[in-house]
mmCIF file of N, CA, C and O in Angstrom:
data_model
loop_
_atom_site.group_PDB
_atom_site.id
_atom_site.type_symbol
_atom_site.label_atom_id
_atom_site.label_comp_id
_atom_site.label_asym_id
_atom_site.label_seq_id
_atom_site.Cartn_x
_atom_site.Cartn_y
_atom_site.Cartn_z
ATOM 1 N N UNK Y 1 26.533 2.742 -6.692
ATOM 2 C CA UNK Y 1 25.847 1.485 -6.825
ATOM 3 C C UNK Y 1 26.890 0.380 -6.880
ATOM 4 O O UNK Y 1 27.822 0.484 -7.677
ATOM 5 N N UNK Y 2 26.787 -0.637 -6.104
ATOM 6 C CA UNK Y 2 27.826 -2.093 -5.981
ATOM 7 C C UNK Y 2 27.104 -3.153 -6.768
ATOM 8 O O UNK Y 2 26.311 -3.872 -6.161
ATOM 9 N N UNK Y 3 27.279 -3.306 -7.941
ATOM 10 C CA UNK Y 3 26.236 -4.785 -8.254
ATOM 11 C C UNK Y 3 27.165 -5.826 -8.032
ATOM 12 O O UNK Y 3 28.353 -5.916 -8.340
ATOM 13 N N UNK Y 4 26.119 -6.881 -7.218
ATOM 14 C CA UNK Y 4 26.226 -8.129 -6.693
ATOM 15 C C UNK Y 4 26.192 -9.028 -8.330
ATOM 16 O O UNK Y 4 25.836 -8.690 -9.459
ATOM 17 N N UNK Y 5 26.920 -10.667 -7.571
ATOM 18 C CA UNK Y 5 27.417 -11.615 -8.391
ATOM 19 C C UNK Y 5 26.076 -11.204 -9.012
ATOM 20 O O UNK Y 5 26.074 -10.151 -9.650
ATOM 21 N N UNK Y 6 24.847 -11.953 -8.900
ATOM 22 C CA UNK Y 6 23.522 -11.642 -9.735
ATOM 23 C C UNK Y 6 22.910 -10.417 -10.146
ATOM 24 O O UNK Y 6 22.404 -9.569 -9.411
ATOM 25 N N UNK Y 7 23.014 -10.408 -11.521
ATOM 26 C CA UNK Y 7 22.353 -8.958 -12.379
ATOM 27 C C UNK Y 7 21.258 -8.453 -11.862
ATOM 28 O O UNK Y 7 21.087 -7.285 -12.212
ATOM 29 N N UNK Y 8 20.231 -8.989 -10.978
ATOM 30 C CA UNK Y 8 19.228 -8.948 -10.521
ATOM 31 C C UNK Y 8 19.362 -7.897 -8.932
ATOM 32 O O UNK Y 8 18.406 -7.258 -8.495
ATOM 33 N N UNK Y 9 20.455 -7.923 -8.412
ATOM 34 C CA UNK Y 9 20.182 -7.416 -7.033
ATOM 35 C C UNK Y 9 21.680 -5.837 -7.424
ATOM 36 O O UNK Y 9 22.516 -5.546 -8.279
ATOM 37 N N UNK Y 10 21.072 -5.253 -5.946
ATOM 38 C CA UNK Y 10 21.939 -3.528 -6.044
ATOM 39 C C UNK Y 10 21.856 -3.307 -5.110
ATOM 40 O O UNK Y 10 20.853 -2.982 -4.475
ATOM 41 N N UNK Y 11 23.054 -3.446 -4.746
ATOM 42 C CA UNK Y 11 23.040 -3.021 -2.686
ATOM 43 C C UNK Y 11 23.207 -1.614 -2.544
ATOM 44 O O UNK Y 11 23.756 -0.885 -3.370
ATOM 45 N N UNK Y 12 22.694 -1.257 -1.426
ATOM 46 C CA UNK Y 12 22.240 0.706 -1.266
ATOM 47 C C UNK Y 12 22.539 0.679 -0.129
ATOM 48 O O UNK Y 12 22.178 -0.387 0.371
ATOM 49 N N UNK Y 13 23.237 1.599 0.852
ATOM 50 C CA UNK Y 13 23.457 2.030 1.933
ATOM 51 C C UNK Y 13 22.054 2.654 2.772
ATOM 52 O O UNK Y 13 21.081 3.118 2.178
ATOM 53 N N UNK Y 14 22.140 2.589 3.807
ATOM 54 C CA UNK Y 14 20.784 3.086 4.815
ATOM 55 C C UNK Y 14 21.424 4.629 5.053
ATOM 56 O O UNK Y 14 22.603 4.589 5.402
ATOM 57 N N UNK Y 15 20.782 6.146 4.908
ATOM 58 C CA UNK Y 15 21.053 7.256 5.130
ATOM 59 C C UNK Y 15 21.028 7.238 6.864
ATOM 60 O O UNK Y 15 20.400 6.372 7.473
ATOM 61 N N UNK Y 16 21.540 7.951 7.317
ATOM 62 C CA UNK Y 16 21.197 8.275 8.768
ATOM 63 C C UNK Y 16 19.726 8.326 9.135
ATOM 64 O O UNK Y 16 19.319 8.010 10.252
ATOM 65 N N UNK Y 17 19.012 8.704 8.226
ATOM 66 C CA UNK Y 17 17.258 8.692 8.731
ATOM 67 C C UNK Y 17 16.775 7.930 8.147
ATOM 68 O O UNK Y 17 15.599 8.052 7.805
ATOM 69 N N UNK Y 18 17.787 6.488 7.710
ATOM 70 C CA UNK Y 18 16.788 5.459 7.755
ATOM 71 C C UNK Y 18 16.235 5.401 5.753
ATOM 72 O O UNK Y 18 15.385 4.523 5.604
ATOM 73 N N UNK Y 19 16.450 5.857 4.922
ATOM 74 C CA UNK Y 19 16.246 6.103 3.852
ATOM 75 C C UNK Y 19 16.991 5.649 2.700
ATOM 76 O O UNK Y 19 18.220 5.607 2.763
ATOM 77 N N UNK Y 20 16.397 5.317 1.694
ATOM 78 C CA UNK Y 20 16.899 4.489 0.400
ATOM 79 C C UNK Y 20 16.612 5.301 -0.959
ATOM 80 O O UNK Y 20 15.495 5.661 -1.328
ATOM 81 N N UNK Y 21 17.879 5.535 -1.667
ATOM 82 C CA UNK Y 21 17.648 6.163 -3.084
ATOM 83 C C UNK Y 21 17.155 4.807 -3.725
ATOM 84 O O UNK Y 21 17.562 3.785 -3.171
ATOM 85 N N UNK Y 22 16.297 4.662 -4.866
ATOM 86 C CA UNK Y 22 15.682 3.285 -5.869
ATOM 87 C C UNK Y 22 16.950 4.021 -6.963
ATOM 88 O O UNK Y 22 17.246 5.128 -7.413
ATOM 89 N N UNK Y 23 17.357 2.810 -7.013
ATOM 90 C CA UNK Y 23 18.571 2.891 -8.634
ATOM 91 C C UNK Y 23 17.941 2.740 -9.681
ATOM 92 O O UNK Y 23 16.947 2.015 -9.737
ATOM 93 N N UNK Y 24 18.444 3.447 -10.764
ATOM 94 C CA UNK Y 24 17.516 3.997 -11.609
ATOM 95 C C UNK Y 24 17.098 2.737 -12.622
ATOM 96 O O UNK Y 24 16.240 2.886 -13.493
ATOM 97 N N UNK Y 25 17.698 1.666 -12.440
ATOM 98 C CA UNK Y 25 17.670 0.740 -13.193
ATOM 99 C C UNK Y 25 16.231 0.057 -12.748
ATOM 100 O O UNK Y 25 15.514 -0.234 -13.706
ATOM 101 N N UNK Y 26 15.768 -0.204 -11.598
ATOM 102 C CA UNK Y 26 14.477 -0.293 -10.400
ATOM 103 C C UNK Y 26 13.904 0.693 -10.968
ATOM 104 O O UNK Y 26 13.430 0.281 -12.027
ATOM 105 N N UNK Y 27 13.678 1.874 -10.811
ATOM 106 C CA UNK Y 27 13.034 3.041 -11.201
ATOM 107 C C UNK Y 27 12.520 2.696 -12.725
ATOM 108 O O UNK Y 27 11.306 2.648 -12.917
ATOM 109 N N UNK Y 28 13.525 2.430 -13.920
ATOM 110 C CA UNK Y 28 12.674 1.916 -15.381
ATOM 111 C C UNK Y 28 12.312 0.804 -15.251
ATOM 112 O O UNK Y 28 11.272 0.513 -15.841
ATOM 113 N N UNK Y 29 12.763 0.101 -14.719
ATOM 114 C CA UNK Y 29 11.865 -1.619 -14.778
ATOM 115 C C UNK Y 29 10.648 -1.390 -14.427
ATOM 116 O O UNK Y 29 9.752 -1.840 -15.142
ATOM 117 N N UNK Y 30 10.238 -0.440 -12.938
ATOM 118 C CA UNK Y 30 9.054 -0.145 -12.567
ATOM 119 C C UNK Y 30 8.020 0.504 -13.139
ATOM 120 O O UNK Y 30 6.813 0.305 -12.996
ATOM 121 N N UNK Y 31 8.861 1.670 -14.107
ATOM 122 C CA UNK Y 31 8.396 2.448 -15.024
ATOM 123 C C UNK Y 31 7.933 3.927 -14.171
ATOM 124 O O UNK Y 31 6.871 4.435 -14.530
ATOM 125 N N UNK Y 32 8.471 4.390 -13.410
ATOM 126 C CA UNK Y 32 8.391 5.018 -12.096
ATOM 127 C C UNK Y 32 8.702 6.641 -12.123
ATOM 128 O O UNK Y 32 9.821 7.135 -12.264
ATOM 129 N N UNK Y 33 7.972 7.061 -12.025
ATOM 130 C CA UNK Y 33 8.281 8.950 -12.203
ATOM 131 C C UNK Y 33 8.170 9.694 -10.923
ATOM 132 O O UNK Y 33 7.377 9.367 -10.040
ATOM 133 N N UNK Y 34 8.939 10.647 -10.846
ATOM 134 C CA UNK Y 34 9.124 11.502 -9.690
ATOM 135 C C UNK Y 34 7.063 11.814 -9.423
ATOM 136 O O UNK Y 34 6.241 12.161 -10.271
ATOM 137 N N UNK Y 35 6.872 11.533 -8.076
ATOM 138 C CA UNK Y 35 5.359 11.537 -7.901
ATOM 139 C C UNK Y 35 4.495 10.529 -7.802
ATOM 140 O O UNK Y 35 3.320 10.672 -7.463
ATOM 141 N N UNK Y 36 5.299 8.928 -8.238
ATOM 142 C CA UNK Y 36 4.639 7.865 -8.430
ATOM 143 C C UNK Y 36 5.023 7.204 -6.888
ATOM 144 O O UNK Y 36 6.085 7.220 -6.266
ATOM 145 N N UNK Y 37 3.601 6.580 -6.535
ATOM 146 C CA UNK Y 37 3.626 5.846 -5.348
ATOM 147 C C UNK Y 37 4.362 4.433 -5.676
ATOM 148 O O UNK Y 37 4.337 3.853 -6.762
ATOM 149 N N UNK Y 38 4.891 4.098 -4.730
ATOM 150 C CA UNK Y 38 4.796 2.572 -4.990
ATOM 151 C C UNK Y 38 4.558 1.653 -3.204
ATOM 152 O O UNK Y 38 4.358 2.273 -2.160
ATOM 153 N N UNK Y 39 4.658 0.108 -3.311
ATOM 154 C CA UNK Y 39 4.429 -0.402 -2.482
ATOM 155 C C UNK Y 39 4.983 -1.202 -1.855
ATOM 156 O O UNK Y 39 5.418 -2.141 -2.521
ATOM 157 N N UNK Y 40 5.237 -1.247 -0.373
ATOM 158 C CA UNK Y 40 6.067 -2.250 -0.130
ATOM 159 C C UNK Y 40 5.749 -3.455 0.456
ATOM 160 O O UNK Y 40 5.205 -3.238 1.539
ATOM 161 N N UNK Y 41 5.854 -4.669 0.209
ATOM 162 C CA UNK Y 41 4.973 -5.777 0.947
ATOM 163 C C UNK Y 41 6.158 -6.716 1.747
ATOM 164 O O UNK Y 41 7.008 -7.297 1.074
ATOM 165 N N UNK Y 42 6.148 -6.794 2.914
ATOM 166 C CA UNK Y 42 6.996 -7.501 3.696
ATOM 167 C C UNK Y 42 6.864 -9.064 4.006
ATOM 168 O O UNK Y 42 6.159 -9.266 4.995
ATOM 169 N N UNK Y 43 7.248 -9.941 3.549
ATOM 170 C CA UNK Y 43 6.973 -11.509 3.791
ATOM 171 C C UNK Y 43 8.139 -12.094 4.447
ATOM 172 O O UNK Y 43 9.209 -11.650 4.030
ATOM 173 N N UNK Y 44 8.197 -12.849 5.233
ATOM 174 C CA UNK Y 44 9.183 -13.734 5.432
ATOM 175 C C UNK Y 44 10.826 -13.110 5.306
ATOM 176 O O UNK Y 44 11.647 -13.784 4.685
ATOM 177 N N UNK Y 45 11.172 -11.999 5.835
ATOM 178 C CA UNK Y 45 11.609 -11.427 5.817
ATOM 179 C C UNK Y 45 12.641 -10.572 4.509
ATOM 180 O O UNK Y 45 13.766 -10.074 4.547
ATOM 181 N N UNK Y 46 11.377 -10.749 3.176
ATOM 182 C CA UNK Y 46 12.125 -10.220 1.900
ATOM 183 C C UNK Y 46 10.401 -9.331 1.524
ATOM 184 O O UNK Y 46 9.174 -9.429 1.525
ATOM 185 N N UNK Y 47 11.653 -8.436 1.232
ATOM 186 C CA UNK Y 47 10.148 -6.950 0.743
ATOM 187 C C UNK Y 47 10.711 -7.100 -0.551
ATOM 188 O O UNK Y 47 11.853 -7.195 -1.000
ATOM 189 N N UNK Y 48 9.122 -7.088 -1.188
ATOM 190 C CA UNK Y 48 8.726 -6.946 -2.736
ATOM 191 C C UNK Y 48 8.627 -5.542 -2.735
ATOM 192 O O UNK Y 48 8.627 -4.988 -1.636
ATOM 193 N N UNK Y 49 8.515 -4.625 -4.110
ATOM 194 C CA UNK Y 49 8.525 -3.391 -4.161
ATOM 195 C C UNK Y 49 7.268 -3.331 -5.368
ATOM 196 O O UNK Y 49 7.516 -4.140 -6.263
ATOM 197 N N UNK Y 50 6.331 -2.770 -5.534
ATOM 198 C CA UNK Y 50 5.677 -3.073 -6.869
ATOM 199 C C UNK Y 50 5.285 -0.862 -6.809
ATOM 200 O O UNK Y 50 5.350 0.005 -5.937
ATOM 201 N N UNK Y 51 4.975 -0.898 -8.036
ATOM 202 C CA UNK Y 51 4.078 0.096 -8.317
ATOM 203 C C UNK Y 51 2.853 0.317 -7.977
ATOM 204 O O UNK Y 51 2.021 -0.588 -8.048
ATOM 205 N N UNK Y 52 2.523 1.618 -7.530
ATOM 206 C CA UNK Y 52 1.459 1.371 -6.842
ATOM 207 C C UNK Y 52 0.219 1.667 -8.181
ATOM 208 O O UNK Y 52 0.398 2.769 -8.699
ATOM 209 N N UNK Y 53 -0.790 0.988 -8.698
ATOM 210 C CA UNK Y 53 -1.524 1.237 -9.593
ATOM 211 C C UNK Y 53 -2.522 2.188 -8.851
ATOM 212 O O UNK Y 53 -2.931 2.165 -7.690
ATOM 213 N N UNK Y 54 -2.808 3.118 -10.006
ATOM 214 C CA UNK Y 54 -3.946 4.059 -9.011
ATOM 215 C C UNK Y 54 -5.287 3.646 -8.692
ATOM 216 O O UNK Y 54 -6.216 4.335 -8.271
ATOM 217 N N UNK Y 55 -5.247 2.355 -8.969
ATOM 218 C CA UNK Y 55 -7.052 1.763 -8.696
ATOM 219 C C UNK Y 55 -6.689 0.642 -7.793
ATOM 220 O O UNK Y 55 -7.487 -0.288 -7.672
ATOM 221 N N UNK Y 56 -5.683 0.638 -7.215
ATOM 222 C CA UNK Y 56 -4.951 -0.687 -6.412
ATOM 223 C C UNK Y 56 -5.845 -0.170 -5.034
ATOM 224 O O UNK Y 56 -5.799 1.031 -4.769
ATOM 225 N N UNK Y 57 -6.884 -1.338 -3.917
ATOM 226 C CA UNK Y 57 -7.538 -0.759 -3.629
ATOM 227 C C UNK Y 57 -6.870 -0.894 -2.577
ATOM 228 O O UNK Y 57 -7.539 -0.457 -1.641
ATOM 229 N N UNK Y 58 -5.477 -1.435 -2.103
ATOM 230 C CA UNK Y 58 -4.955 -1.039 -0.908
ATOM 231 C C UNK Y 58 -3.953 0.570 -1.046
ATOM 232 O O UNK Y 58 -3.336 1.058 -0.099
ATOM 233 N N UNK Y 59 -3.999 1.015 -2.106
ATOM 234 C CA UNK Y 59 -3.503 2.166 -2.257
ATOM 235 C C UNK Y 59 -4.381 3.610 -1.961
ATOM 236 O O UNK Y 59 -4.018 4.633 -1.380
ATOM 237 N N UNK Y 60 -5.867 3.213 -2.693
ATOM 238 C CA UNK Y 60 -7.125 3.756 -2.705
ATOM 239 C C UNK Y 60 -7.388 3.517 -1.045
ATOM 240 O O UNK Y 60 -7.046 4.600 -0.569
ATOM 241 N N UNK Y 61 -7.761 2.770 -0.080
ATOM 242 C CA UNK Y 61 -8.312 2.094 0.710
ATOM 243 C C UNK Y 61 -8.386 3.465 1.657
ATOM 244 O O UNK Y 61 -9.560 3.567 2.013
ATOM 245 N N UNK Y 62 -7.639 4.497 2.174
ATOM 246 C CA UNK Y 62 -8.584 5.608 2.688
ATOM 247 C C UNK Y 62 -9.251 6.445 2.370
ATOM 248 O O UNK Y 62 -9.614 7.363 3.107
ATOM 249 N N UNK Y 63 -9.656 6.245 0.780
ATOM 250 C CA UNK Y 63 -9.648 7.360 -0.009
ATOM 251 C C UNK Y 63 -11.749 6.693 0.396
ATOM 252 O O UNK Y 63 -12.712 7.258 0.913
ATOM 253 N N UNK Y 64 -11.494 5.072 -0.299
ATOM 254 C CA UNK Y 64 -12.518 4.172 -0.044
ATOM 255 C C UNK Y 64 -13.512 4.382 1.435
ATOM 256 O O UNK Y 64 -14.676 4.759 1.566
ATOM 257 N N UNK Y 65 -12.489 3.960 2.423
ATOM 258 C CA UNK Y 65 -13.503 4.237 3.366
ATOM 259 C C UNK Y 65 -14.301 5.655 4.035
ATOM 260 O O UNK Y 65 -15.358 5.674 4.666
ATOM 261 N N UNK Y 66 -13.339 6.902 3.635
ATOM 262 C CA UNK Y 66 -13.802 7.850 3.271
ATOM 263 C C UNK Y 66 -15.295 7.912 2.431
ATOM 264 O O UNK Y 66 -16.298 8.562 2.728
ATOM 265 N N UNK Y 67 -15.133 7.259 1.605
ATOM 266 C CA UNK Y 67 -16.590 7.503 0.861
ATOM 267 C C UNK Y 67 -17.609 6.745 1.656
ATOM 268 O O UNK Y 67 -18.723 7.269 1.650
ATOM 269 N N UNK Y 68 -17.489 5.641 2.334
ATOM 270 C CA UNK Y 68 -17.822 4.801 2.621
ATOM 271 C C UNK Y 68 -18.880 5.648 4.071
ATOM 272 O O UNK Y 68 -19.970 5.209 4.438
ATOM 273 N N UNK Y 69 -18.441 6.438 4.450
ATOM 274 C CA UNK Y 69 -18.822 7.388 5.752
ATOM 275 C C UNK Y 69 -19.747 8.659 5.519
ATOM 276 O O UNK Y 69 -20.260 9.376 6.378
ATOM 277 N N UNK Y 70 -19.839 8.765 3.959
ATOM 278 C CA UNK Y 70 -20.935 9.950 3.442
ATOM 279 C C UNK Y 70 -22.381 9.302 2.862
ATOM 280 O O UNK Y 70 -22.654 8.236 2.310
ATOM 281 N N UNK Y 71 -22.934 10.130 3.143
ATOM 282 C CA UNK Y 71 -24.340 9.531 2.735
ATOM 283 C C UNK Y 71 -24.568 9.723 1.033
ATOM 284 O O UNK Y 71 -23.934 10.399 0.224
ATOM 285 N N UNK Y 72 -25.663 8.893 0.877
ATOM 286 C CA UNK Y 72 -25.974 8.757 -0.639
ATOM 287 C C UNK Y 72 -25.828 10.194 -1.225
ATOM 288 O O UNK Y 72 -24.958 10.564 -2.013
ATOM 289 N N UNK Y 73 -27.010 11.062 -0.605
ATOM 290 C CA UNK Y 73 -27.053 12.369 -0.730
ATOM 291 C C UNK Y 73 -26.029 13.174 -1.205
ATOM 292 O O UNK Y 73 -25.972 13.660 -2.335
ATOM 293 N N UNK Y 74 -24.774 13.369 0.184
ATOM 294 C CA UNK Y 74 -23.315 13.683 -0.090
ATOM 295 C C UNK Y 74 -23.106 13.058 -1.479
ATOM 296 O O UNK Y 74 -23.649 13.606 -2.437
ATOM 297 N N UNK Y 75 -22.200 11.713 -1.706
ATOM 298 C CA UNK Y 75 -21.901 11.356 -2.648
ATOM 299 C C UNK Y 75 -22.509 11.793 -3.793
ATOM 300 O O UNK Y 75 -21.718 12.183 -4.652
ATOM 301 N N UNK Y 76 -23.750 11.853 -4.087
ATOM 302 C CA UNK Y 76 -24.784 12.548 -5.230
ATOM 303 C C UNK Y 76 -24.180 13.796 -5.785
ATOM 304 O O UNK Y 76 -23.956 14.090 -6.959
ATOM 305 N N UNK Y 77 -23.849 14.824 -4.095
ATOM 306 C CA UNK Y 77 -23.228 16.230 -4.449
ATOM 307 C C UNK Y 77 -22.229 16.452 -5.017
ATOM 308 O O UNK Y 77 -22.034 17.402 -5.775
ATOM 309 N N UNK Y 78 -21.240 15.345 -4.634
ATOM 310 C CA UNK Y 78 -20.157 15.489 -5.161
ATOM 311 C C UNK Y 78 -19.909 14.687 -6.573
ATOM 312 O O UNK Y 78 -19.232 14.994 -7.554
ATOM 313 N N UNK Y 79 -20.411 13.979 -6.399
ATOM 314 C CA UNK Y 79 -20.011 13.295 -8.163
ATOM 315 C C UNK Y 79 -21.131 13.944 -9.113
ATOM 316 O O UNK Y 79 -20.826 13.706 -10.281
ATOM 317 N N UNK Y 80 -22.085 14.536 -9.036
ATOM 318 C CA UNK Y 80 -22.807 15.148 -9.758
ATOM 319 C C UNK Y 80 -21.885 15.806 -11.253
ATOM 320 O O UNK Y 80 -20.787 16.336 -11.426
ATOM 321 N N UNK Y 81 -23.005 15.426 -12.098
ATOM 322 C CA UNK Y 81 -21.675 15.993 -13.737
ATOM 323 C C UNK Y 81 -22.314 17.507 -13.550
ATOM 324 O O UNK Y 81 -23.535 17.472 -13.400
ATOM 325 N N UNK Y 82 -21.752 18.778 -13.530
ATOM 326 C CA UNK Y 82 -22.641 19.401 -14.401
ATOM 327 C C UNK Y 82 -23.583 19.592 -15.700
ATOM 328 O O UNK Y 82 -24.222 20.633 -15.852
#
């Protein structure tokens, strides 16, 4: 890890396939565990990184339109409590 003049930034090398380790310092700020999604949003050419919350509905969003394609019925079957 190289930290830059500002405490805030951590420059990372690109792997041959294109790939980035998160420094672990990113990793607790995020609060981030081996298994946790997160997200990347591209603007104006600076990507934000956030956590992905599990009810975040662009995270959810195929899970969503998936449901979105079964009938009442279906859905009934499957969420049914015993």
């Amino acid at each position: 890890m190289v930290p830059l003049e500002d405490k805030n930034e951590v420059r990372r090398r690109l792997s041959p396939k294109g790939q980035v380790s998160l420094p672990s310092e990113v990793r607790k700020a995020l609060d981030l565990c081996p298994g946790d999604s997160v997200i990347f949003e591209v603007t104006d050419g600076t990507v934000t990184i956030r956590r992905a919350d599990y009810l975040d509905p662009f995270f959810n969003l195929p899970v969503f339109q998936a449901l979105e394609e079964w009938s009442q019925d279906q859905k009934a079957t499957v969420f049914r409590y015993p």
